[in-house]
Short mmCIF file of C-alpha atoms and ligand atoms in Angstrom, two decimals:
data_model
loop_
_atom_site.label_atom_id
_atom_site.label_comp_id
_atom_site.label_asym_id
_atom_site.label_seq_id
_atom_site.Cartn_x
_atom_site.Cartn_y
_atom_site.Cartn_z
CA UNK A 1 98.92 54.29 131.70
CA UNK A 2 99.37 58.04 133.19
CA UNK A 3 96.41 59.84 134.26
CA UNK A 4 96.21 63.32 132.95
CA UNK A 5 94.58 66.33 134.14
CA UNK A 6 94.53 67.94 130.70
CA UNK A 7 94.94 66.50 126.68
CA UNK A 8 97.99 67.95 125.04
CA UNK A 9 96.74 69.39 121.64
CA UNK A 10 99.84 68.51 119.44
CA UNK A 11 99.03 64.42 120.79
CA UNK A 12 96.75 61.81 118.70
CA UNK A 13 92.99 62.30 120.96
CA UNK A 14 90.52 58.95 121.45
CA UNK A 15 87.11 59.42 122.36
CA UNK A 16 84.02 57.35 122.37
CA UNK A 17 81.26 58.27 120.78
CA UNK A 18 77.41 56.64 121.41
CA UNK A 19 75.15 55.71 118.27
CA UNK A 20 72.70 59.12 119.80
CA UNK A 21 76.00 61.12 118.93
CA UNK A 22 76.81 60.53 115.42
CA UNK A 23 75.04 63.12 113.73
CA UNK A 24 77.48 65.75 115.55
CA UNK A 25 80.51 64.32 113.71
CA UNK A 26 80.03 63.14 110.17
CA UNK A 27 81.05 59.58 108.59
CA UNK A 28 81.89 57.37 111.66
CA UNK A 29 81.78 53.84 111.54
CA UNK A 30 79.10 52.81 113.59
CA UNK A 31 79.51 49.54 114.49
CA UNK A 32 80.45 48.80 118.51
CA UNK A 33 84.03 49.01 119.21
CA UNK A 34 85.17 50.24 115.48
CA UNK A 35 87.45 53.00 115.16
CA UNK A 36 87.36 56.18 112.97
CA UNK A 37 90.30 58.17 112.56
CA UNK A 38 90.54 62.04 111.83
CA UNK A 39 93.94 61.70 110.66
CA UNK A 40 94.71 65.79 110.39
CA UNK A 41 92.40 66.58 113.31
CA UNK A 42 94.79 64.28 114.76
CA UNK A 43 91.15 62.22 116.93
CA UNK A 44 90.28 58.57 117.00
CA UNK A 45 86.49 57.82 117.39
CA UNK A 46 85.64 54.18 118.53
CA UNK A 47 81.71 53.30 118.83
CA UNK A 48 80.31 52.00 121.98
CA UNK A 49 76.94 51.65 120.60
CA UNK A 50 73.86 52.65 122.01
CA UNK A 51 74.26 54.76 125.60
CA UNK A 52 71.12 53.00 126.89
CA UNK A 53 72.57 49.45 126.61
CA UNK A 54 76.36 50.48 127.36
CA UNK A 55 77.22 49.19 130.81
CA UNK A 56 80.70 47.94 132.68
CA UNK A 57 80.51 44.74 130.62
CA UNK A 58 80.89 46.96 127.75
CA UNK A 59 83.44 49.16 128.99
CA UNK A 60 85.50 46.37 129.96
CA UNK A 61 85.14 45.30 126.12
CA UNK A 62 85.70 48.62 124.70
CA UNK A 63 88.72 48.97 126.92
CA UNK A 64 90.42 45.48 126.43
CA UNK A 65 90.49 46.66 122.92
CA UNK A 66 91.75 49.85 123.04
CA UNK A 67 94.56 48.81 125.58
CA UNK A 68 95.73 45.95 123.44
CA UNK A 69 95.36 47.66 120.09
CA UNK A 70 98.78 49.14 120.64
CA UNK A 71 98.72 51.32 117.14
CA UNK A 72 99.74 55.05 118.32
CA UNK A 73 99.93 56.74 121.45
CA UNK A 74 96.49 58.12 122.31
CA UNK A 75 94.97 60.55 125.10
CA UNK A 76 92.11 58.87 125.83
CA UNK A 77 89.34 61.13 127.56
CA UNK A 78 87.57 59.59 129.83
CA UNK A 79 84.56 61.28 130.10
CA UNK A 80 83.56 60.84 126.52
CA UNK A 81 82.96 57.11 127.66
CA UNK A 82 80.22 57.90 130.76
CA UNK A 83 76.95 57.12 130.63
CA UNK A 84 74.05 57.93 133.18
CA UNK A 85 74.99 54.16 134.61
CA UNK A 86 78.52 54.79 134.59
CA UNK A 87 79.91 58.16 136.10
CA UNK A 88 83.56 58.91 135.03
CA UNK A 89 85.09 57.25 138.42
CA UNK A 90 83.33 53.78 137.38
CA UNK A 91 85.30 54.92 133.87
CA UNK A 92 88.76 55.69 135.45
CA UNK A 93 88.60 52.32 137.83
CA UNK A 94 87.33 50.23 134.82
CA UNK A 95 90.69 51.81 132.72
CA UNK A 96 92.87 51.51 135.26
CA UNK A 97 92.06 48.10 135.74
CA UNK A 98 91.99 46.76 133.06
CA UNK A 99 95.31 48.47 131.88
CA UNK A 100 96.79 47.05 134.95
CA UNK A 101 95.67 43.53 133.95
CA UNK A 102 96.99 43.18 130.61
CA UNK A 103 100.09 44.69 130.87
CA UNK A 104 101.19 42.74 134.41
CA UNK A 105 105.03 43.68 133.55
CA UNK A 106 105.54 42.04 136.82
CA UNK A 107 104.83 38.58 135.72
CA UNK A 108 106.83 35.73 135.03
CA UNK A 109 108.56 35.75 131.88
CA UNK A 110 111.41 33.36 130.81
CA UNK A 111 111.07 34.93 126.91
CA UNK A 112 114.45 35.38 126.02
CA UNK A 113 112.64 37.75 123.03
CA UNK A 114 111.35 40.98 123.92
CA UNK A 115 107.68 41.63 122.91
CA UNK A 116 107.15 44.81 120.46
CA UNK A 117 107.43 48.09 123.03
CA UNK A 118 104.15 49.06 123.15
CA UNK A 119 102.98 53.19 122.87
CA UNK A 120 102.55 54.93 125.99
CA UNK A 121 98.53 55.52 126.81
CA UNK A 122 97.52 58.51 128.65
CA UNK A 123 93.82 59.01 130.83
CA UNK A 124 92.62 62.46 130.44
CA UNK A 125 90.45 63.01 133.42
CA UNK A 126 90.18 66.68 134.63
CA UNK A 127 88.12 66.00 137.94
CA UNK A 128 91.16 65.68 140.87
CA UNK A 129 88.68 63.78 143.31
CA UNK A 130 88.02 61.13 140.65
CA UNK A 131 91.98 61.03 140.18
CA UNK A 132 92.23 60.43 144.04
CA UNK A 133 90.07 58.01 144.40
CA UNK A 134 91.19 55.93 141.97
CA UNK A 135 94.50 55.25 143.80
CA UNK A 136 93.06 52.71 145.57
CA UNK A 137 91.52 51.13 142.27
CA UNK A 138 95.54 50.93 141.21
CA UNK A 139 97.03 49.52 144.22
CA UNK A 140 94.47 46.61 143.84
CA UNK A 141 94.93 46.16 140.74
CA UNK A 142 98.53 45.64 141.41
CA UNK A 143 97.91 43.40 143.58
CA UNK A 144 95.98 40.56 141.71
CA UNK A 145 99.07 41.17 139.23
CA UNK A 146 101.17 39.84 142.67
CA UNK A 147 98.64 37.20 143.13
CA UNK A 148 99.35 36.39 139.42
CA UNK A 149 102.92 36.54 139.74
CA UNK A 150 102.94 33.27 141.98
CA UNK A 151 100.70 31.65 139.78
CA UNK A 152 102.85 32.43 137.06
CA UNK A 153 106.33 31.21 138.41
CA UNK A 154 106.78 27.50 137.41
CA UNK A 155 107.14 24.46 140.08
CA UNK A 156 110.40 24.16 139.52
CA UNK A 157 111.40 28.01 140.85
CA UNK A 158 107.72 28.12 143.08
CA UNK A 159 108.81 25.73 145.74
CA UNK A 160 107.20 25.92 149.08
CA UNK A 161 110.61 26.74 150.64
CA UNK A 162 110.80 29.58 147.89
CA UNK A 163 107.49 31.03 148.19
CA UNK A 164 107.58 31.16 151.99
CA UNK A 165 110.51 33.31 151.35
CA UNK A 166 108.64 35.78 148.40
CA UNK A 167 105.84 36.22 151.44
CA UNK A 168 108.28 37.50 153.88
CA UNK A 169 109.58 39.37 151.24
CA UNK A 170 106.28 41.18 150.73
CA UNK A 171 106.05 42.39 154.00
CA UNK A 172 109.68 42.85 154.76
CA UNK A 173 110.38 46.05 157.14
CA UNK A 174 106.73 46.44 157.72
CA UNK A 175 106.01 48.00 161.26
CA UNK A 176 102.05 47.09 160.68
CA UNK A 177 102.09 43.03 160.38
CA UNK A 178 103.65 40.40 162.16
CA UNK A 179 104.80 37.63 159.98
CA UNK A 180 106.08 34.25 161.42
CA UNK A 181 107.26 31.10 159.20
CA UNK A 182 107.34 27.81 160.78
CA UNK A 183 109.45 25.06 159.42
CA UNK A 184 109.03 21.71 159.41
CA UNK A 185 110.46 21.10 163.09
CA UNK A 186 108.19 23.49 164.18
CA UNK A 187 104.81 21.94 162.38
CA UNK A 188 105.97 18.71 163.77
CA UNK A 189 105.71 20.39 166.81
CA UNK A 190 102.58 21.46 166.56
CA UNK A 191 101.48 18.03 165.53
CA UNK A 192 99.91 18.95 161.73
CA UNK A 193 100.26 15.56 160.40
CA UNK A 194 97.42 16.12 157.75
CA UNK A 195 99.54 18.87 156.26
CA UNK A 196 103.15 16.75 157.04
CA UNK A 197 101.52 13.27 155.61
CA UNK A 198 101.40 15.53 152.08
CA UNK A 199 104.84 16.69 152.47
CA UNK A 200 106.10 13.41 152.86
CA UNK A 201 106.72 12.97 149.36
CA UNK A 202 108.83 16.26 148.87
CA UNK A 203 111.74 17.13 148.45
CA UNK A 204 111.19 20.59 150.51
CA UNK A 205 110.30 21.10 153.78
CA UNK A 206 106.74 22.44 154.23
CA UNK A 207 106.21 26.18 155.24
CA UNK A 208 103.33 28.02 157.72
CA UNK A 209 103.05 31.11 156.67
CA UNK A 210 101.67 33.04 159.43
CA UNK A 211 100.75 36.89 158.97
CA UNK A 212 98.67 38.70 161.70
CA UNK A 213 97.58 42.55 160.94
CA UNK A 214 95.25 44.18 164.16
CA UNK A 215 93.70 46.95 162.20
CA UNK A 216 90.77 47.27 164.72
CA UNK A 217 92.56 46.77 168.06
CA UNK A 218 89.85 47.61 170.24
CA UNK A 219 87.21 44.69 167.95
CA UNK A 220 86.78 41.06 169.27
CA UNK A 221 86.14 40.75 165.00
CA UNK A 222 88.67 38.88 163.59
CA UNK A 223 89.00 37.56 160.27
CA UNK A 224 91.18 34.33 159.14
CA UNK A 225 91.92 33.98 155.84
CA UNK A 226 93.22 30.44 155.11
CA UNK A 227 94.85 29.39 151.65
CA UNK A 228 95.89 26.71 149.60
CA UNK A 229 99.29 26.50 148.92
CA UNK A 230 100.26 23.38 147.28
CA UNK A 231 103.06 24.36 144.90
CA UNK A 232 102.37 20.91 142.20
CA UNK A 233 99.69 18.54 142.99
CA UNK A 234 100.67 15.75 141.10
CA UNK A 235 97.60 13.60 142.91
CA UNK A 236 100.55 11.68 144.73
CA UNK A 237 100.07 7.54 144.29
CA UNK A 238 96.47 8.53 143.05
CA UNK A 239 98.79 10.63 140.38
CA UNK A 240 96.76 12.39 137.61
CA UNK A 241 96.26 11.34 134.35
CA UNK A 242 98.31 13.52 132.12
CA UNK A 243 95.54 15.73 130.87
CA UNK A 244 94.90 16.65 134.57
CA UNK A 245 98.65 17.01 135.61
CA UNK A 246 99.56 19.59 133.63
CA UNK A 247 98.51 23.24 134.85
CA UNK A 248 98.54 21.76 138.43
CA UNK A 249 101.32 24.59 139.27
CA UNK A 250 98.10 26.98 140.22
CA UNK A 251 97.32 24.52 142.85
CA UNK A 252 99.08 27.16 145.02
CA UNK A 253 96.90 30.08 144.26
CA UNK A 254 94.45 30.38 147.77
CA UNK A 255 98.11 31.24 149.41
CA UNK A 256 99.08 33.60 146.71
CA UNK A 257 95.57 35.40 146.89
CA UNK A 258 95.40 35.58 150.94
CA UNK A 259 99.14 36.87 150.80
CA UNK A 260 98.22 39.80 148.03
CA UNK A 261 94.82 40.39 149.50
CA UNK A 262 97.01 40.67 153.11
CA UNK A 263 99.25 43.46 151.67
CA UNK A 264 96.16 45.43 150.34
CA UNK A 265 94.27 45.17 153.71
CA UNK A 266 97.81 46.47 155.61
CA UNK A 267 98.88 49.03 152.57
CA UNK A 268 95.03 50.61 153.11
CA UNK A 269 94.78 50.50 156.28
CA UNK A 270 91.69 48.20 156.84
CA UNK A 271 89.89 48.83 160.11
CA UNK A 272 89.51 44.96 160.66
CA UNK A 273 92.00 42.66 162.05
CA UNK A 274 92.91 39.97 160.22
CA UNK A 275 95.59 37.13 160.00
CA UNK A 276 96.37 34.71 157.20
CA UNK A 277 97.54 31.30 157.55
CA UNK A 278 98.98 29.52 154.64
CA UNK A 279 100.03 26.20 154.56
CA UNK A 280 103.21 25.75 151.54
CA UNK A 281 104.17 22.13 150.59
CA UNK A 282 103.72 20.30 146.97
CA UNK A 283 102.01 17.03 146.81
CA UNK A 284 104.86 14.38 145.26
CA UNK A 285 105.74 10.86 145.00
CA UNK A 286 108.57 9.12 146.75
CA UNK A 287 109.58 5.97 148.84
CA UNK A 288 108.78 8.04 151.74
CA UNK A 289 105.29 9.13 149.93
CA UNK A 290 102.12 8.93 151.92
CA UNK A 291 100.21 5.99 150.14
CA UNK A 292 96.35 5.38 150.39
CA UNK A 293 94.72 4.09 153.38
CA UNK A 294 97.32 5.96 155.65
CA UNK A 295 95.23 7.08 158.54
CA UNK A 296 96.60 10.39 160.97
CA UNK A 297 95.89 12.55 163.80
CA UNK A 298 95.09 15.89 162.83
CA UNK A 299 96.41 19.06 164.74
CA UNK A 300 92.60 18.93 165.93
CA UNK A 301 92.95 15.44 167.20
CA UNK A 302 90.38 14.10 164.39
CA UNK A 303 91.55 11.24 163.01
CA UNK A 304 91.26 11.05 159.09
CA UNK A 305 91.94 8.20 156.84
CA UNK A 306 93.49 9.36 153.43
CA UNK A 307 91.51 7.03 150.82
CA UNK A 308 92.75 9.04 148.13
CA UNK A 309 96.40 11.26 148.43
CA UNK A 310 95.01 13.65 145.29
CA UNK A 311 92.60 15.26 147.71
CA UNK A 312 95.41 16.78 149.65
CA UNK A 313 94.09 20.06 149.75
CA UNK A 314 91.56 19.50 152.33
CA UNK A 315 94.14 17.85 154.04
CA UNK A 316 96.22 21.01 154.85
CA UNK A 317 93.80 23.31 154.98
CA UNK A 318 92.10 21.29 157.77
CA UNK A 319 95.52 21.66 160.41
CA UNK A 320 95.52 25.59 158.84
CA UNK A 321 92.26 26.09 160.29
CA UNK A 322 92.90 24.49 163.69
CA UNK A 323 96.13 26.16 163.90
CA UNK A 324 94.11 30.07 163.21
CA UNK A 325 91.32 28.92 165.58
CA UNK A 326 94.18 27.81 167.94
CA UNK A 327 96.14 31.03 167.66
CA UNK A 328 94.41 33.88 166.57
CA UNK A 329 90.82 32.67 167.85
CA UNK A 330 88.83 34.09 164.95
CA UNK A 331 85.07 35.47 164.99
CA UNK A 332 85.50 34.46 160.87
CA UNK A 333 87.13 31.86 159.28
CA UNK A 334 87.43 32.26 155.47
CA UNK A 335 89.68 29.39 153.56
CA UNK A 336 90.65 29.79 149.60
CA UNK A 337 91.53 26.70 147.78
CA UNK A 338 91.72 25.23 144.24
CA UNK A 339 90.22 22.34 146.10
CA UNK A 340 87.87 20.38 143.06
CA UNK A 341 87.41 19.34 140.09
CA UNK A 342 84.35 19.43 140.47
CA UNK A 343 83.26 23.00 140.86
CA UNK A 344 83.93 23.07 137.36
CA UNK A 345 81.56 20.78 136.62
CA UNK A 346 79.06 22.92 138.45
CA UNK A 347 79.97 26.40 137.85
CA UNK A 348 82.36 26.15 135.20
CA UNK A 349 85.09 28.77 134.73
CA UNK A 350 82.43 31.44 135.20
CA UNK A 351 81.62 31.55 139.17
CA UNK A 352 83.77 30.90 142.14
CA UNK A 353 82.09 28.55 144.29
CA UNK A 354 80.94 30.28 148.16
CA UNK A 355 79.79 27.89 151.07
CA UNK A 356 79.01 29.99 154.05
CA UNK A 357 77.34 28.83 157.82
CA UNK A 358 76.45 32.53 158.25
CA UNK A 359 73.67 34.35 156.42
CA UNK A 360 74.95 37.54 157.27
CA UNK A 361 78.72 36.62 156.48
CA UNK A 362 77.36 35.80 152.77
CA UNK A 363 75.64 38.95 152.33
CA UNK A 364 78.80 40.41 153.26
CA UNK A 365 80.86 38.40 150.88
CA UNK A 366 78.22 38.92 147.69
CA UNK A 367 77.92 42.96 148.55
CA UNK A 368 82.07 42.53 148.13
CA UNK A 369 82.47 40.55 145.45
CA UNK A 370 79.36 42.92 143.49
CA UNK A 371 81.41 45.79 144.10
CA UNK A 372 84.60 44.59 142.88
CA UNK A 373 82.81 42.93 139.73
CA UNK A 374 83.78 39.29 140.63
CA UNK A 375 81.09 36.64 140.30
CA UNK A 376 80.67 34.19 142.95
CA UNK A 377 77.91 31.53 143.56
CA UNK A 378 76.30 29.81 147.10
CA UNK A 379 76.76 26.32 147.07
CA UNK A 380 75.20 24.09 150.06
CA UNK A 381 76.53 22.57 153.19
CA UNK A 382 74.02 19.58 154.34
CA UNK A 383 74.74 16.72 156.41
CA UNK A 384 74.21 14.58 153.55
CA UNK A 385 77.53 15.14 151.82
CA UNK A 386 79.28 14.48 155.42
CA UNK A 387 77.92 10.40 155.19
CA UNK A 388 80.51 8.82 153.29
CA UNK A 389 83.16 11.18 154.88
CA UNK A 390 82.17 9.77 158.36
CA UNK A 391 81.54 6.02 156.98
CA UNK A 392 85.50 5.26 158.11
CA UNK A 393 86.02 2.26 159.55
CA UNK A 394 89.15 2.43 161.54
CA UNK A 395 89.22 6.70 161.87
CA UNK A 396 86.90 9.68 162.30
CA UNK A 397 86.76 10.35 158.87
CA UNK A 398 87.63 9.30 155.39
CA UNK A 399 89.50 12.44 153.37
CA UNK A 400 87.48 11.58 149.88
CA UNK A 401 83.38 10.83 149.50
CA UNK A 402 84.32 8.12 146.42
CA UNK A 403 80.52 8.35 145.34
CA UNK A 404 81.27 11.04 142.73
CA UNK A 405 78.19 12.62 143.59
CA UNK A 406 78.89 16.71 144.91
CA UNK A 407 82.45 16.34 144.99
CA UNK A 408 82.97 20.03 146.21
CA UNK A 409 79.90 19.92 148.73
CA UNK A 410 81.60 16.73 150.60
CA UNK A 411 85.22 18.67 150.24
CA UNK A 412 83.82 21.63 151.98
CA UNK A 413 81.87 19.55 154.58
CA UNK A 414 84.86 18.15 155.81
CA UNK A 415 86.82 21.41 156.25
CA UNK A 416 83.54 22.57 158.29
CA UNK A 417 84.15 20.15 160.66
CA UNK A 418 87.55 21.68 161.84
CA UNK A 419 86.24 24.93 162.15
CA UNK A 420 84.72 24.14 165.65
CA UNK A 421 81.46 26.14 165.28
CA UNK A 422 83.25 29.23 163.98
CA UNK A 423 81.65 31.38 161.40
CA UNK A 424 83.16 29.74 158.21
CA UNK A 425 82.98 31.03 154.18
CA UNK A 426 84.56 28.30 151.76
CA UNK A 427 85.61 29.50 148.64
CA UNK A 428 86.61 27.10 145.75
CA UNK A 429 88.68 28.55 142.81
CA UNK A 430 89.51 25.82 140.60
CA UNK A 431 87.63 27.12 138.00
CA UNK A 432 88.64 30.45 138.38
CA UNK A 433 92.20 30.73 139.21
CA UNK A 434 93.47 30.59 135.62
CA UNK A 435 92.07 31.12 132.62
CA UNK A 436 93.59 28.27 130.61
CA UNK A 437 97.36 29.41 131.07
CA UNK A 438 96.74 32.44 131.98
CA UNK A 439 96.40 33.38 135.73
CA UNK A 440 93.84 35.49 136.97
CA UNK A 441 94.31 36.56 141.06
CA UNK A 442 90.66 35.69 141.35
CA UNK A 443 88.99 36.98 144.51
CA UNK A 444 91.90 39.39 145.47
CA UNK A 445 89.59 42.66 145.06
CA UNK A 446 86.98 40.50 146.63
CA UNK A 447 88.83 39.32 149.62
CA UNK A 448 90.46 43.23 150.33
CA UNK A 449 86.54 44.98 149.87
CA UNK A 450 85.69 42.35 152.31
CA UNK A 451 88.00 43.44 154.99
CA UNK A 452 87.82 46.94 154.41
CA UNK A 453 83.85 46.63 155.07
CA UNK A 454 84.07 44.23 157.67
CA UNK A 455 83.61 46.06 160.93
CA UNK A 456 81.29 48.91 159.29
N1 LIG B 501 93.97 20.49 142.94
C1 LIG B 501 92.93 19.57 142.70
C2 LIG B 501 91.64 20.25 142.20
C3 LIG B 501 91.69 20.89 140.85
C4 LIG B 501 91.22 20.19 139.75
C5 LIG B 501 92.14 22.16 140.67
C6 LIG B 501 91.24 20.78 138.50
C7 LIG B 501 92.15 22.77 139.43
C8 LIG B 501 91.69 22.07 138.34
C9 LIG B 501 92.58 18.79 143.98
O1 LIG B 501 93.62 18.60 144.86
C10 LIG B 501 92.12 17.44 143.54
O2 LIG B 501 92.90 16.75 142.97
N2 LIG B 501 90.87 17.12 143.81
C11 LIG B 501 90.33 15.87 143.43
C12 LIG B 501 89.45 15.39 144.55
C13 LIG B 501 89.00 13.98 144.38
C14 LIG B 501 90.16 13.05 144.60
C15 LIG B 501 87.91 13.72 145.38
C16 LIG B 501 89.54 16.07 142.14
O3 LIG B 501 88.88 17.11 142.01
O4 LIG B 501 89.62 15.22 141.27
ZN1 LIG B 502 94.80 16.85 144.38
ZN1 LIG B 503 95.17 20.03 144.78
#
């Protein structure tokens, strides 16, 4: 979509036009989102109801469907679509966005059929601040279509040798980030054997994907973002039935999210430093496999016996977190995982699920995620969901609470306890990540805002 400063009178116009409006031009269909067309005036009119009720939600609707409707190649003028509620930047960001969204040219394709070409759209918006600021709307944007990329790219391409490679790639020649990958020599070195009992069963090596960005040099702040990254969870000896195998490729999408939120904090210069740690394996069967009622030393020194190999997640996350805290000694530990099941018993596919120690971290988080129109809900750490994890015989802890009862508030208890007292946000996207097959980037926009407010 190009922004223009000015329509072109010899190109097809498309305005909105509000229910209060219709007297001024005669014989519209007024029903929301139907389209009128002028055919020798060469102007499209599409309804967007009343102006009192017509909020985002509704722009988002309205422009899903012009975007896709793909008929002719319109000017559309953006400030035919603002409302007191929504000034024309909320307009231009919404567009943008959503433009940016469904036409992800950037994502995995193996269609050996082109789709139709689809008409050029144009953005008339005459005010040049509003054009300026929405930059930033775009390069965000982008960004969740990077996120979605990853997602995208099937297990057997996205392997954790692979995608440690596509991260590098990302920042490659970039004087503002340090970015380090350890291999699995070096995470034997560092004694993860949480997040080496899950590669056992590989074929690959694991990956650490280490970036570090000091945007605030002169703050103690520091921000950790830590991500999932397990390229196929196939549950290993627990394996998954085979109507919970299959979509399992996403199970990498906390790493793909930290690594595009990452480039968004460095390419806008966030005033917050921040590093990302993201452990890369997939979680297979072999001879060498882990098998239940394996019991390891963490990087930590915890001792955990694995009573079920399918909740791996927690498993790498858990060295992740003691290798940030060891390393980059973080004021604010934030981890992003696809981690259970469960949340989507809870929340659905609606809300991503937010545990958080720190009142004032949360408020944070929720002012974020408001302004970049993601929805997120606070779920509770108590002790009680840390019993069964701690009932282990022969270990500290027990990687699974079997009792089926707050699957994703026992999961997130047990990360807590590696984060050693450190202000800690959990954030569980198994609901959200896709969208049946279709990726989504969740919490990208979220996680950037986050940064870029941190320190103010
Ligand atoms: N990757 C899954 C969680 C998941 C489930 C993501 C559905 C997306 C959709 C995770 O590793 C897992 O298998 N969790 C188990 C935990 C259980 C063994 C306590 C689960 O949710 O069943
Ligand atoms: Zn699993
Ligand atoms: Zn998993």
């Amino acid at each position: 979509m190009k922004i223009i400063n000015k329509e072109n009178k010899n190109k097809f116009i498309l305005k909105g036009f509000f229910e209060e409006d219709k007297l001024k031009v005669k014989n519209l269909l007024t029903t929301f989102g139907t389209i009128t067309e002028d055919i020798n005036k060469q102007i499209s009119y599409i309804c967007l109801g009343s102006n009192k009720k017509f909020d985002k939600n509704s722009l988002k609707k309205i422009a899903n469907k012009i975007i896709k409707l793909n008929i002719r190649e319109f000017q559309i003028i953006a400030k035919s679509f603002v409302t007191k509620e929504l000034d024309l930047q909320n307009v231009v960001n919404v567009f943008i966005d959503t433009y940016e969204y469904l036409n992800g040219d950037d994502l995995y394709s193996a269609k050996t059929t082109k789709s139709e070409k689809s008409f050029p759209l144009f953005l008339v918006v005459e005010d040049a601040k509003v054009v300026a600021e929405s930059k930033q709307t775009l390069i965000i944007s982008q960004l969740v279509n990077k996120a979605r990329k990853y997602q995208a790219t099937p297990p057997n391409i996205c392997n954790s040798e692979w995608l440690a490679q596509e991260f590098k790639q990302m920042f490659k020649d970039n004087k503002k980030v340090k970015i380090k990958i350890l291999d699995k020599a070096q995470i034997e070195k560092e004694k993860m054997n949480l997040f080496l009992s899950v590669n056992k069963g590989s074929a690959f090596e694991p990956r650490l994907v280490v970036i570090e960005y000091n945007g605030n040099p002169k703050s103690k702040e520091k921000i950790a973002l830590i991500g999932k990254g397990i390229t196929f969870d196939s549950g290993g000896y627990n394996l998954k039935p085979s109507q919970h195998i299959k979509g399992m490729k996403f199970d990498m999408s906390g790493a793909a999210i930290c690594a595009a939120a990452m480039k968004g904090i460095v390419d806008l210069n966030a005033k917050t430093n921040v590093c990302a740690v993201l452990p890369l394996t997939d979680n297979k069967i072999s001879s060498n496999a882990q098998t239940p009622d394996s019991i390891w030393t963490s990087m930590s020194g915890k001792t955990v016996e694995v009573n079920n190999t399918d909740a791996e997640g927690r498993l790498i996350l858990a060295d992740a977190i003691t290798y940030a805290i060891k390393y980059f000694d973080p004021t604010q530990i934030v981890d992003i995982a696809t981690l259970t099941g469960a949340i989507i018993i809870s929340l659905g596919t609606t809300y991503t699920g937010i545990w958080s120690t720190c009142e004032k971290s949360y408020n944070k988080f929720l002012a974020a995620a408001n302004k970049q129109d993601e929805l997120v809900w606070r779920m509770p750490f108590h002790e009680d969901f840390l019993k069964n994890i701690k009932s282990a015989n022969f270990s500290d802890y027990k990687n699974t609470d079997l009792s089926g009862k707050g699957g994703s508030n026992s999961a997130a208890m047990f990360l807590k306890e590696f984060t050693e007292n450190k202000k800690y946000i959990h954030l569980d996207i198994a609901g959200t990540a896709g969208d049946g097959d279709n990726p989504t980037g969740v919490m990208v926009k979220t996680l950037i805002q986050f940064a870029l407010d941190f320190d103010k």
